[in-house]
Tab-separated table of C-alpha atoms and ligand atoms in Angstrom:
chain	number	residue	atom	x	y	z
C	1	MET	CA	-31.140	108.494	9.974
C	2	LYS	CA	-30.842	106.443	6.826
C	3	SER	CA	-34.283	107.457	5.638
C	4	VAL	CA	-33.432	111.145	5.864
C	5	ILE	CA	-29.992	111.071	4.264
C	6	PRO	CA	-29.731	109.775	0.694
C	7	ARG	CA	-27.916	106.472	0.477
C	8	GLU	CA	-24.957	107.780	-1.471
C	9	VAL	CA	-24.259	111.488	-1.123
C	10	GLU	CA	-20.531	110.890	-1.035
C	11	SER	CA	-18.441	112.621	-3.648
C	12	LEU	CA	-15.117	114.390	-3.629
C	13	TRP	CA	-17.011	117.390	-2.248
C	14	THR	CA	-17.859	115.656	1.000
C	15	LEU	CA	-14.111	115.467	1.571
C	16	PHE	CA	-13.970	119.260	1.755
C	17	THR	CA	-17.086	119.828	3.861
C	18	ALA	CA	-15.472	119.718	7.298
C	19	PRO	CA	-12.402	121.869	6.488
C	20	THR	CA	-14.703	124.366	4.767
C	21	VAL	CA	-16.876	124.612	7.866
C	22	TRP	CA	-13.700	125.140	9.916
C	23	ALA	CA	-12.565	127.943	7.579
C	24	ILE	CA	-15.945	129.679	7.662
C	25	HIS	CA	-16.174	129.358	11.443
C	26	PHE	CA	-12.660	130.821	11.785
C	27	VAL	CA	-13.392	133.846	9.589
C	28	VAL	CA	-16.784	134.500	11.163
C	29	CYS	CA	-15.376	134.394	14.720
C	30	TYR	CA	-12.456	136.697	13.984
C	31	ALA	CA	-14.416	139.128	11.833
C	32	ALA	CA	-17.384	139.305	14.225
C	33	VAL	CA	-15.214	140.126	17.256
C	34	ALA	CA	-13.001	142.569	15.340
C	35	VAL	CA	-15.921	144.456	13.805
C	36	TYR	CA	-17.846	144.508	17.073
C	37	CYS	CA	-14.892	145.778	19.087
C	38	ALA	CA	-14.085	148.476	16.527
C	39	LYS	CA	-17.661	149.743	16.398
C	40	ALA	CA	-19.047	148.723	19.778
C	41	ALA	CA	-20.506	152.170	20.365
C	42	THR	CA	-22.739	151.968	17.293
C	43	PHE	CA	-24.257	148.600	18.219
C	44	GLY	CA	-27.143	148.254	20.641
C	45	PHE	CA	-25.875	145.094	22.332
C	46	ASP	CA	-22.960	144.144	24.542
C	47	PHE	CA	-19.995	141.848	24.022
C	48	ALA	CA	-21.627	139.002	25.950
C	49	THR	CA	-24.234	138.828	23.196
C	50	VAL	CA	-21.507	138.473	20.582
C	51	ARG	CA	-19.891	135.682	22.568
C	52	LEU	CA	-23.226	133.902	22.971
C	53	ALA	CA	-24.028	134.207	19.274
C	54	LEU	CA	-20.615	132.854	18.320
C	55	ALA	CA	-21.005	130.025	20.835
C	56	GLY	CA	-24.269	129.114	19.105
C	57	PHE	CA	-22.563	129.307	15.738
C	58	THR	CA	-19.807	127.049	17.069
C	59	VAL	CA	-22.386	124.419	18.063
C	60	VAL	CA	-23.913	124.567	14.571
C	61	ALA	CA	-20.460	124.252	12.953
C	62	LEU	CA	-19.607	121.264	15.165
C	63	ALA	CA	-22.946	119.633	14.313
C	64	VAL	CA	-22.271	119.958	10.576
C	65	ILE	CA	-18.804	118.477	11.066
C	66	VAL	CA	-20.239	115.565	13.070
C	67	LEU	CA	-22.740	114.937	10.284
C	68	SER	CA	-19.927	114.951	7.741
C	69	ALA	CA	-17.976	112.575	9.960
C	70	TYR	CA	-20.985	110.251	10.192
C	71	LEU	CA	-21.331	110.153	6.390
C	72	ALA	CA	-17.593	109.485	6.081
C	73	TRP	CA	-17.806	106.719	8.644
C	74	ARG	CA	-20.651	105.157	6.705
C	75	GLN	CA	-18.674	105.428	3.472
C	76	TRP	CA	-15.781	103.749	5.220
C	77	GLY	CA	-18.039	100.840	6.045
C	78	PHE	CA	-18.280	101.764	9.743
C	79	GLY	CA	-14.688	100.717	10.258
C	80	SER	CA	-15.182	97.199	8.945
C	81	GLY	CA	-11.943	97.160	6.953
C	82	ASP	CA	-8.464	98.391	7.836
C	83	PRO	CA	-6.511	100.945	5.821
C	84	PRO	CA	-4.539	101.502	3.619
C	85	HIS	CA	-7.253	100.684	0.985
C	86	ASP	CA	-4.809	101.024	-1.862
C	87	GLU	CA	-6.191	98.545	-4.407
C	88	ALA	CA	-7.017	100.044	-7.797
C	89	THR	CA	-10.705	99.300	-7.370
C	90	ARG	CA	-13.826	101.407	-7.107
C	91	LYS	CA	-14.532	99.902	-3.694
C	92	ASP	CA	-11.120	100.685	-2.252
C	93	ARG	CA	-11.265	104.181	-3.633
C	94	ALA	CA	-14.560	104.772	-1.843
C	95	LEU	CA	-13.228	103.282	1.397
C	96	PHE	CA	-10.044	105.346	1.182
C	97	GLN	CA	-12.009	108.512	0.577
C	98	GLY	CA	-14.344	107.736	3.426
C	99	PHE	CA	-11.412	107.196	5.787
C	100	ALA	CA	-9.662	110.396	4.659
C	101	THR	CA	-12.884	112.365	5.113
C	102	LEU	CA	-13.317	110.925	8.587
C	103	LEU	CA	-9.804	111.993	9.602
C	104	LEU	CA	-10.303	115.480	8.158
C	105	SER	CA	-13.590	115.781	10.051
C	106	GLY	CA	-11.775	114.905	13.270
C	107	LEU	CA	-9.116	117.502	12.602
C	108	SER	CA	-11.717	120.150	11.754
C	109	PHE	CA	-13.718	119.341	14.882
C	110	VAL	CA	-10.686	119.890	17.106
C	111	ALA	CA	-9.729	123.051	15.202
C	112	VAL	CA	-13.205	124.566	15.618
C	113	VAL	CA	-13.092	123.801	19.346
C	114	TYR	CA	-9.665	125.473	19.654
C	115	VAL	CA	-10.834	128.556	17.756
C	116	ALA	CA	-13.810	128.827	20.106
C	117	ILE	CA	-11.873	128.496	23.383
C	118	PRO	CA	-10.993	132.235	23.615
C	119	LEU	CA	-14.737	132.984	23.673
C	120	ILE	CA	-14.823	131.448	27.139
C	121	PHE	CA	-11.979	133.538	28.567
C	122	ILE	CA	-11.913	136.851	26.720
C	123	ALA	CA	-14.716	138.805	28.291
C	124	GLU	CA	-14.275	142.307	26.917
C	125	CYS	CA	-12.982	144.395	24.056
C	126	GLN	CA	-9.705	146.165	24.816
C	127	ARG	CA	-9.396	149.497	23.121
B	1	MET	CA	23.153	145.303	41.045
B	2	MET	CA	24.235	148.705	39.880
B	3	ASP	CA	21.668	151.427	39.701
B	4	GLN	CA	21.898	151.500	35.944
B	5	GLY	CA	21.885	148.781	33.391
B	6	LEU	CA	24.807	150.439	31.700
B	7	THR	CA	28.348	150.129	32.825
B	8	ASP	CA	31.523	150.603	30.933
B	9	ALA	CA	31.192	146.993	29.870
B	10	SER	CA	28.202	147.841	27.735
B	11	ARG	CA	29.892	150.401	25.544
B	12	PRO	CA	29.116	149.231	22.051
B	13	ARG	CA	32.659	148.607	20.887
B	14	ILE	CA	33.662	146.473	23.804
B	15	SER	CA	32.901	142.781	23.434
B	16	GLY	CA	29.438	141.918	24.698
B	17	LEU	CA	30.828	138.789	26.303
B	18	ARG	CA	31.976	140.776	29.270
B	19	SER	CA	28.423	141.270	30.406
B	20	SER	CA	28.212	137.539	31.103
B	21	LYS	CA	30.118	138.401	34.251
B	22	LEU	CA	26.698	139.159	35.653
B	23	CYS	CA	25.883	135.496	35.817
B	24	PRO	CA	28.529	132.836	36.414
B	25	SER	CA	26.302	129.955	35.338
B	26	SER	CA	26.073	131.478	31.879
B	27	ILE	CA	29.588	130.265	31.185
B	28	LEU	CA	28.212	126.722	31.162
B	29	LEU	CA	25.088	127.149	29.114
B	30	PRO	CA	25.119	130.666	27.686
B	31	GLY	CA	22.097	130.290	25.434
B	32	ILE	CA	19.650	129.119	28.028
B	33	LEU	CA	20.976	130.456	31.244
B	34	LEU	CA	21.929	133.974	30.251
B	35	SER	CA	18.259	134.816	30.166
B	36	SER	CA	17.618	133.022	33.423
B	37	CYS	CA	19.841	135.371	35.357
B	38	SER	CA	18.246	137.768	37.704
B	39	GLY	CA	18.717	141.302	36.571
B	40	SER	CA	17.172	144.500	35.370
B	41	HIS	CA	15.690	142.995	32.261
B	42	SER	CA	14.867	139.381	32.838
B	43	PRO	CA	11.330	138.073	32.384
B	44	LEU	CA	12.287	135.276	34.792
B	45	ASP	CA	12.993	137.739	37.586
B	46	PRO	CA	9.607	139.455	37.623
B	47	ALA	CA	9.127	142.729	39.480
B	48	GLY	CA	5.370	143.013	39.121
B	49	PRO	CA	2.165	140.974	38.878
B	50	GLU	CA	1.943	141.020	35.060
B	51	ALA	CA	5.506	139.798	34.711
B	52	SER	CA	4.952	137.151	37.424
B	53	HIS	CA	2.118	135.695	35.379
B	54	VAL	CA	4.317	135.633	32.278
B	55	ALA	CA	7.093	133.888	34.223
B	56	HIS	CA	4.595	131.419	35.677
B	57	LEU	CA	3.247	130.642	32.217
B	58	PHE	CA	6.788	130.113	31.000
B	59	PHE	CA	7.631	127.648	33.760
B	60	VAL	CA	4.408	125.672	33.320
B	61	MET	CA	5.144	125.395	29.595
B	62	LEU	CA	8.778	124.519	30.304
B	63	VAL	CA	7.921	121.712	32.723
B	64	GLY	CA	5.190	120.421	30.403
B	65	GLY	CA	7.610	120.477	27.454
B	66	VAL	CA	10.320	118.669	29.400
B	67	VAL	CA	7.913	115.934	30.563
B	68	ILE	CA	6.665	115.364	27.018
B	69	TRP	CA	10.208	115.365	25.657
B	70	ILE	CA	11.341	112.766	28.200
B	71	ALA	CA	8.331	110.568	27.409
B	72	VAL	CA	8.993	110.770	23.649
B	73	VAL	CA	12.690	109.986	24.032
B	74	ALA	CA	11.909	107.098	26.400
B	75	ALA	CA	9.443	105.690	23.868
B	76	LEU	CA	12.054	106.059	21.141
B	77	VAL	CA	14.674	104.203	23.157
B	78	TYR	CA	12.160	101.499	24.062
B	79	ALA	CA	11.118	101.088	20.428
B	80	SER	CA	14.681	100.784	19.195
B	81	ARG	CA	15.468	98.086	21.785
B	82	LYS	CA	12.353	95.958	21.388
B	83	LYS	CA	11.800	95.632	17.692
B	84	ASN	CA	8.629	93.746	16.702
B	85	ALA	CA	7.813	92.962	20.318
B	86	HIS	CA	4.226	94.107	19.855
B	87	SER	CA	1.485	93.389	17.372
B	88	GLU	CA	0.669	95.901	14.677
B	89	LYS	CA	-2.718	96.382	16.277
B	90	ALA	CA	-1.189	97.398	19.612
B	91	ALA	CA	1.158	99.758	17.811
B	92	GLY	CA	-1.831	101.312	16.012
B	93	ARG	CA	-3.529	101.903	19.344
B	94	VAL	CA	-0.420	103.620	20.722
B	95	ILE	CA	-0.340	105.898	17.699
B	96	LEU	CA	-4.027	106.748	18.061
B	97	TRP	CA	-3.824	107.493	21.776
B	98	CYS	CA	-0.352	108.967	22.160
B	99	GLY	CA	-0.096	110.490	18.704
B	100	ALA	CA	-3.547	112.011	18.335
B	101	ILE	CA	-5.848	111.947	21.332
B	102	LEU	CA	-3.413	112.740	24.154
B	103	PRO	CA	-1.711	115.662	22.320
B	104	THR	CA	-5.110	117.081	21.401
B	105	VAL	CA	-6.266	117.007	25.002
B	106	LEU	CA	-2.934	118.354	26.309
B	107	LEU	CA	-2.864	121.202	23.799
B	108	CYS	CA	-6.446	122.018	24.662
B	109	ALA	CA	-5.508	122.201	28.336
B	110	LEU	CA	-2.429	124.370	27.696
B	111	LEU	CA	-4.371	126.668	25.359
B	112	SER	CA	-7.116	127.080	27.938
B	113	TYR	CA	-4.570	127.770	30.657
B	114	GLY	CA	-2.866	130.443	28.543
B	115	MET	CA	-6.201	132.021	27.679
B	116	TRP	CA	-7.284	131.925	31.297
B	117	LEU	CA	-4.124	133.848	32.242
B	118	MET	CA	-4.683	136.514	29.579
B	119	PRO	CA	-6.723	138.981	31.648
B	120	ALA	CA	-4.052	138.927	34.375
B	121	ILE	CA	-1.219	139.388	31.911
B	122	ARG	CA	-3.039	142.211	30.162
B	123	PRO	CA	-5.005	144.033	32.823
B	124	TRP	CA	-7.139	146.645	31.270
B	125	LEU	CA	-9.289	149.564	32.362
B	126	PRO	CA	-11.475	151.795	30.214
B	127	ASP	CA	-9.738	155.071	29.296
B	128	ASP	CA	-11.714	157.201	31.739
B	129	GLN	CA	-10.754	155.074	34.737
B	130	GLN	CA	-7.030	155.228	34.160
B	131	VAL	CA	-5.173	157.541	36.475
B	132	ARG	CA	-1.470	157.494	35.851
B	133	ARG	CA	-1.218	157.812	32.111
B	134	ILE	CA	2.000	157.964	30.159
B	135	GLU	CA	2.141	158.280	26.417
B	136	VAL	CA	5.214	156.727	24.833
B	137	THR	CA	5.970	157.175	21.149
B	138	GLY	CA	8.535	155.004	19.419
B	139	GLU	CA	10.726	156.958	16.986
B	140	GLN	CA	13.797	155.816	15.075
B	141	PHE	CA	15.708	155.147	17.456
B	142	TRP	CA	14.477	156.610	20.723
B	143	TRP	CA	11.392	156.996	22.910
B	144	ARG	CA	9.313	160.163	23.345
B	145	VAL	CA	7.678	160.065	26.773
B	146	ARG	CA	4.759	162.313	27.746
B	147	TYR	CA	3.041	162.412	31.099
B	148	LEU	CA	-0.695	163.022	30.821
B	149	ASP	CA	-2.977	164.538	33.427
B	150	GLU	CA	-6.448	163.253	34.322
B	151	ALA	CA	-7.976	165.020	31.328
B	152	GLY	CA	-5.485	163.422	28.996
B	153	GLU	CA	-3.595	166.695	28.423
B	154	VAL	CA	0.180	166.604	28.190
B	155	MET	CA	1.760	167.827	31.429
B	156	PHE	CA	5.338	167.638	30.178
B	157	GLU	CA	7.592	165.681	27.894
B	158	THR	CA	10.813	163.781	28.400
B	159	ALA	CA	12.617	160.934	26.649
B	160	ASN	CA	14.239	157.525	26.988
B	161	GLU	CA	13.380	157.182	30.635
B	162	VAL	CA	10.040	156.443	32.262
B	163	ARG	CA	9.280	156.933	35.930
B	164	ILE	CA	6.429	155.071	37.535
B	165	PRO	CA	5.223	154.853	41.135
B	166	VAL	CA	5.675	151.525	42.923
B	167	GLY	CA	2.527	149.542	43.622
B	168	GLU	CA	0.223	151.514	41.343
B	169	PRO	CA	-0.701	150.505	37.827
B	170	ALA	CA	0.810	152.778	35.189
B	171	HIS	CA	-1.167	153.011	31.977
B	172	PHE	CA	0.841	153.384	28.820
B	173	SER	CA	-0.624	154.710	25.579
B	174	LEU	CA	1.782	153.396	22.987
B	175	LYS	CA	2.253	155.086	19.618
B	176	ALA	CA	4.746	155.104	16.775
B	177	ALA	CA	5.939	158.061	14.726
B	178	ASP	CA	7.560	156.344	11.755
B	179	VAL	CA	7.673	152.536	11.613
B	180	ILE	CA	6.469	149.725	13.870
B	181	HIS	CA	8.294	149.466	17.187
B	182	SER	CA	7.520	147.327	20.199
B	183	PHE	CA	7.584	148.350	23.845
B	184	TRP	CA	8.951	145.705	26.179
B	185	VAL	CA	10.029	145.887	29.812
B	186	PRO	CA	10.768	142.210	30.506
B	187	SER	CA	10.871	142.609	34.290
B	188	LEU	CA	7.448	144.232	34.341
B	189	GLY	CA	5.365	142.412	31.753
B	190	GLY	CA	4.724	141.347	28.204
B	191	LYS	CA	5.485	143.428	25.153
B	192	MET	CA	3.109	145.549	23.118
B	193	ASP	CA	3.593	146.712	19.539
B	194	MET	CA	3.658	150.409	18.676
B	195	ILE	CA	1.977	150.893	15.329
B	196	PRO	CA	1.849	154.159	13.348
B	197	GLY	CA	-1.672	155.572	13.414
B	198	ARG	CA	-2.795	153.511	16.382
B	199	THR	CA	-2.733	153.879	20.150
B	200	ASN	CA	-2.181	150.592	21.948
B	201	PRO	CA	-2.838	150.367	25.690
B	202	LEU	CA	-0.598	148.556	28.152
B	203	THR	CA	-0.770	148.492	31.921
B	204	LEU	CA	2.280	147.670	34.011
B	205	THR	CA	2.725	147.581	37.765
B	206	ALA	CA	6.031	147.477	39.601
B	207	ASP	CA	5.963	145.746	42.987
B	208	ARG	CA	9.376	146.869	44.128
B	209	GLU	CA	11.526	149.908	43.658
B	210	GLY	CA	14.244	149.596	41.112
B	211	THR	CA	15.590	150.410	37.715
B	212	TYR	CA	14.442	148.193	34.913
B	213	ARG	CA	15.586	148.066	31.342
B	214	GLY	CA	13.169	148.208	28.444
B	215	VAL	CA	13.879	147.518	24.804
B	216	CYS	CA	12.408	147.891	21.363
B	217	ALA	CA	11.276	144.390	20.446
B	218	GLU	CA	10.371	144.871	16.796
B	219	PHE	CA	13.055	145.433	14.176
B	220	CYS	CA	12.813	149.087	13.178
B	221	GLY	CA	16.009	149.938	11.298
B	222	GLU	CA	19.803	150.024	11.547
B	223	SER	CA	19.953	151.016	15.188
B	224	HIS	CA	17.044	148.917	16.372
B	225	ALA	CA	19.349	147.055	18.760
B	226	LEU	CA	20.414	150.411	20.239
B	227	MET	CA	16.891	151.485	21.116
B	228	ALA	CA	16.469	150.804	24.799
B	229	PHE	CA	15.115	152.788	27.723
B	230	THR	CA	15.050	152.851	31.487
B	231	VAL	CA	12.081	152.434	33.783
B	232	ARG	CA	12.530	153.761	37.285
B	233	ALA	CA	10.018	152.574	39.836
B	234	VAL	CA	10.035	154.903	42.833
B	235	ALA	CA	7.861	155.365	45.924
B	236	ALA	CA	4.540	156.990	45.042
B	237	ARG	CA	5.212	160.100	47.127
B	238	GLU	CA	8.593	160.589	45.560
B	239	HIS	CA	6.997	160.153	42.169
B	240	ASP	CA	4.373	162.803	42.829
B	241	ALA	CA	7.048	165.212	44.032
B	242	TRP	CA	8.994	164.582	40.843
B	243	LEU	CA	5.898	165.177	38.685
B	244	ALA	CA	5.270	168.481	40.467
B	245	ALA	CA	8.900	169.558	40.157
B	246	ARG	CA	8.976	168.789	36.472
B	247	GLN	CA	5.861	170.869	35.844
B	248	ALA	CA	7.133	173.937	37.654
B	249	SER	CA	9.211	175.436	34.892
B	250	LYS	CA	11.766	177.975	36.026
B	251	PRO	CA	13.908	180.097	33.745
B	252	LEU	CA	17.280	178.491	33.373
B	253	ASP	CA	20.655	179.983	32.687
B	254	ALA	CA	23.845	178.070	32.941
B	255	GLU	CA	27.307	178.069	31.545
B	256	GLY	CA	27.144	176.383	28.161
B	257	LEU	CA	23.510	177.187	27.390
B	258	ALA	CA	24.555	179.878	24.931
B	259	THR	CA	26.865	177.466	23.113
B	260	PHE	CA	24.028	174.941	22.967
B	261	LEU	CA	21.637	177.524	21.519
B	262	ASN	CA	24.121	179.157	19.150
B	263	ASN	CA	24.908	175.867	17.470
B	264	GLY	CA	21.277	175.231	16.635
B	265	CYS	CA	20.688	172.336	19.016
B	266	GLY	CA	17.490	174.072	20.138
B	267	ALA	CA	15.934	173.545	16.725
B	268	CYS	CA	15.529	169.854	17.501
B	269	HIS	CA	15.790	169.667	21.276
B	270	ALA	CA	13.706	171.385	23.934
B	271	ILE	CA	14.911	172.420	27.379
B	272	ALA	CA	12.208	173.870	29.627
B	273	GLY	CA	12.931	177.419	30.758
B	274	THR	CA	15.163	178.225	27.783
B	275	ALA	CA	14.715	179.283	24.188
B	276	ALA	CA	15.333	175.716	23.065
B	277	ASN	CA	11.972	174.349	21.996
B	278	GLY	CA	12.627	171.901	19.147
B	279	ARG	CA	10.389	168.876	18.899
B	280	ILE	CA	12.297	166.676	16.464
B	281	GLY	CA	14.688	165.047	18.911
B	282	PRO	CA	14.452	163.988	22.554
B	283	ASP	CA	13.459	166.613	25.104
B	284	LEU	CA	16.579	167.377	27.137
B	285	THR	CA	14.963	168.991	30.181
B	286	ALA	CA	16.656	167.634	33.316
B	287	PHE	CA	18.823	165.527	31.058
B	288	GLY	CA	21.387	165.190	33.860
B	289	GLU	CA	18.927	163.040	35.851
B	290	ARG	CA	18.912	160.309	33.255
B	291	GLY	CA	20.840	157.131	33.741
B	292	THR	CA	21.832	156.489	30.155
B	293	LEU	CA	22.546	158.348	26.940
B	294	ALA	CA	21.008	158.010	23.485
B	295	ALA	CA	18.276	155.496	24.346
B	296	GLY	CA	20.315	153.192	26.543
B	297	THR	CA	23.266	153.113	24.147
B	298	LEU	CA	25.996	154.788	26.193
B	299	PRO	CA	26.765	155.403	29.850
B	300	HIS	CA	25.762	158.868	30.997
B	301	THR	CA	29.191	160.508	31.268
B	302	GLU	CA	30.591	163.784	29.955
B	303	THR	CA	33.031	161.955	27.699
B	304	ASP	CA	30.288	159.887	26.128
B	305	ILE	CA	27.983	162.881	25.706
B	306	ALA	CA	30.806	164.720	23.917
B	307	ARG	CA	31.511	161.676	21.787
B	308	PHE	CA	27.848	161.377	20.845
B	309	ILE	CA	27.517	165.065	19.912
B	310	ALA	CA	30.630	164.895	17.731
B	311	ASP	CA	29.563	161.853	15.777
B	312	PRO	CA	26.175	160.345	16.642
B	313	GLY	CA	26.081	158.310	13.420
B	314	GLU	CA	29.264	156.535	14.420
B	315	ILE	CA	27.601	155.319	17.595
B	316	LYS	CA	24.083	154.804	16.280
B	317	PRO	CA	24.000	154.107	12.544
B	318	GLY	CA	21.061	155.770	10.804
B	319	VAL	CA	20.473	158.201	13.666
B	320	LYS	CA	18.371	161.270	12.870
B	321	MET	CA	20.812	163.725	14.459
B	322	PRO	CA	23.471	165.445	12.335
B	323	HIS	CA	27.062	165.126	13.506
B	324	PHE	CA	28.736	168.141	15.087
B	325	GLY	CA	32.342	167.028	14.819
B	326	MET	CA	33.170	170.310	13.072
B	327	LEU	CA	32.564	172.328	16.263
B	328	PRO	CA	35.633	173.321	18.259
B	329	GLU	CA	36.407	170.609	20.791
B	330	ASP	CA	36.039	173.111	23.605
B	331	ASP	CA	32.506	173.955	22.564
B	332	ILE	CA	31.507	170.296	22.455
B	333	LYS	CA	33.006	169.790	25.879
B	334	LYS	CA	31.224	172.867	27.225
B	335	ILE	CA	27.898	171.575	25.910
B	336	ALA	CA	28.589	168.121	27.340
B	337	VAL	CA	29.283	169.551	30.788
B	338	PHE	CA	26.190	171.755	30.529
B	339	LEU	CA	23.981	168.786	29.581
B	340	LYS	CA	25.474	166.491	32.203
B	341	GLU	CA	24.709	169.094	34.886
B	342	LEU	CA	21.195	169.819	33.638
B	343	LYS	CA	18.818	169.121	36.504
S	401	CU	CU1	12.329	150.491	17.512
């Protein structure tokens, strides 16, 4: 793992990665189903295909979030120190950011799962 | 239970408190228990499969909520009694498990359960497989009801009252003429919005005969709260006979018809078999069969019909019917008797 990922990719941007993935996943799921159901007749595939594609997309989104969580965990020193990390030092700032990113990744993971749950139960377009 | 949801007690000017007579327990806990009464418009007294699922969902959520509430309050009491009895580490673990992980799992379970119920709450058939189709259009502040045949053509129109056969799904095509309304028959199922320019489908089934009250559940103007309707669930054979009778239009002549026509009522109201063919207001064919007046606002009596004709705006603010208080009282009375007798 360490050989593939650069030693220090962490910046303020990594903080936003997981919530951004959540937002994109949300929009893609809603837009895909809405557009498909409005224009089902003009597409050559059925709703099950849409659900399968979105399920695949969900797995990809979750994988990206897990990766972001791993990087955050690493930045946080793999849990070696306890919060609140509020010293005015470069080290504490990095630890704090790592911890915050880890929590946001957790939240985004759960949110993506919740957004995807209807794909399991809603089996058809209602028009 | 009376046949109709409306009794004298529900006249608008009389205090609404009197209706709590329906349910003695409501004196103790009006807020919660009023809605738990059995009755013609209670989601907790379901009269069909869709409504049963809604009620079931409600009770599962209620029990779940109560259990969680008791646990939280117990923890609170415990914490306030035993200050500093546990290490910070143990407290952190409690927060992680009970504050994050457990709620996440519980919410996931409840969400999945609700989603799993969805198809049963909103049964749905493609358009071409629906048999009993009824188009209902929400208008400020009443309901236009049209019965459609298999081809989707209008068989006839009526208003403010919907008849459905017991035990068979009735498919509603819901529309709106002016602003957003919402169609809700609590005893029969969940609500569905009526949006201008759209047709929203809703399927409801009544398991037992009865008269159920429906309401507009989306604020739509001054008289939104006075926009109700009646659903009558009758035996399928009786329903078919009624459909046939309503389609056989026979010329009609009765005392009072001339007064009705001469005063221009026919410009807005239609009565099958007469020269009245207006489309702006509710169709008044067989008006005498209806249980309520002016979209569930008044009891269906001659006095109330006369009162409504004389000053509809007094009873329903913002109503789209001009007042006819300037007509001679006798004429108003004659029209009221004529309408009350209209079968
Ligand atoms: Cu309304």
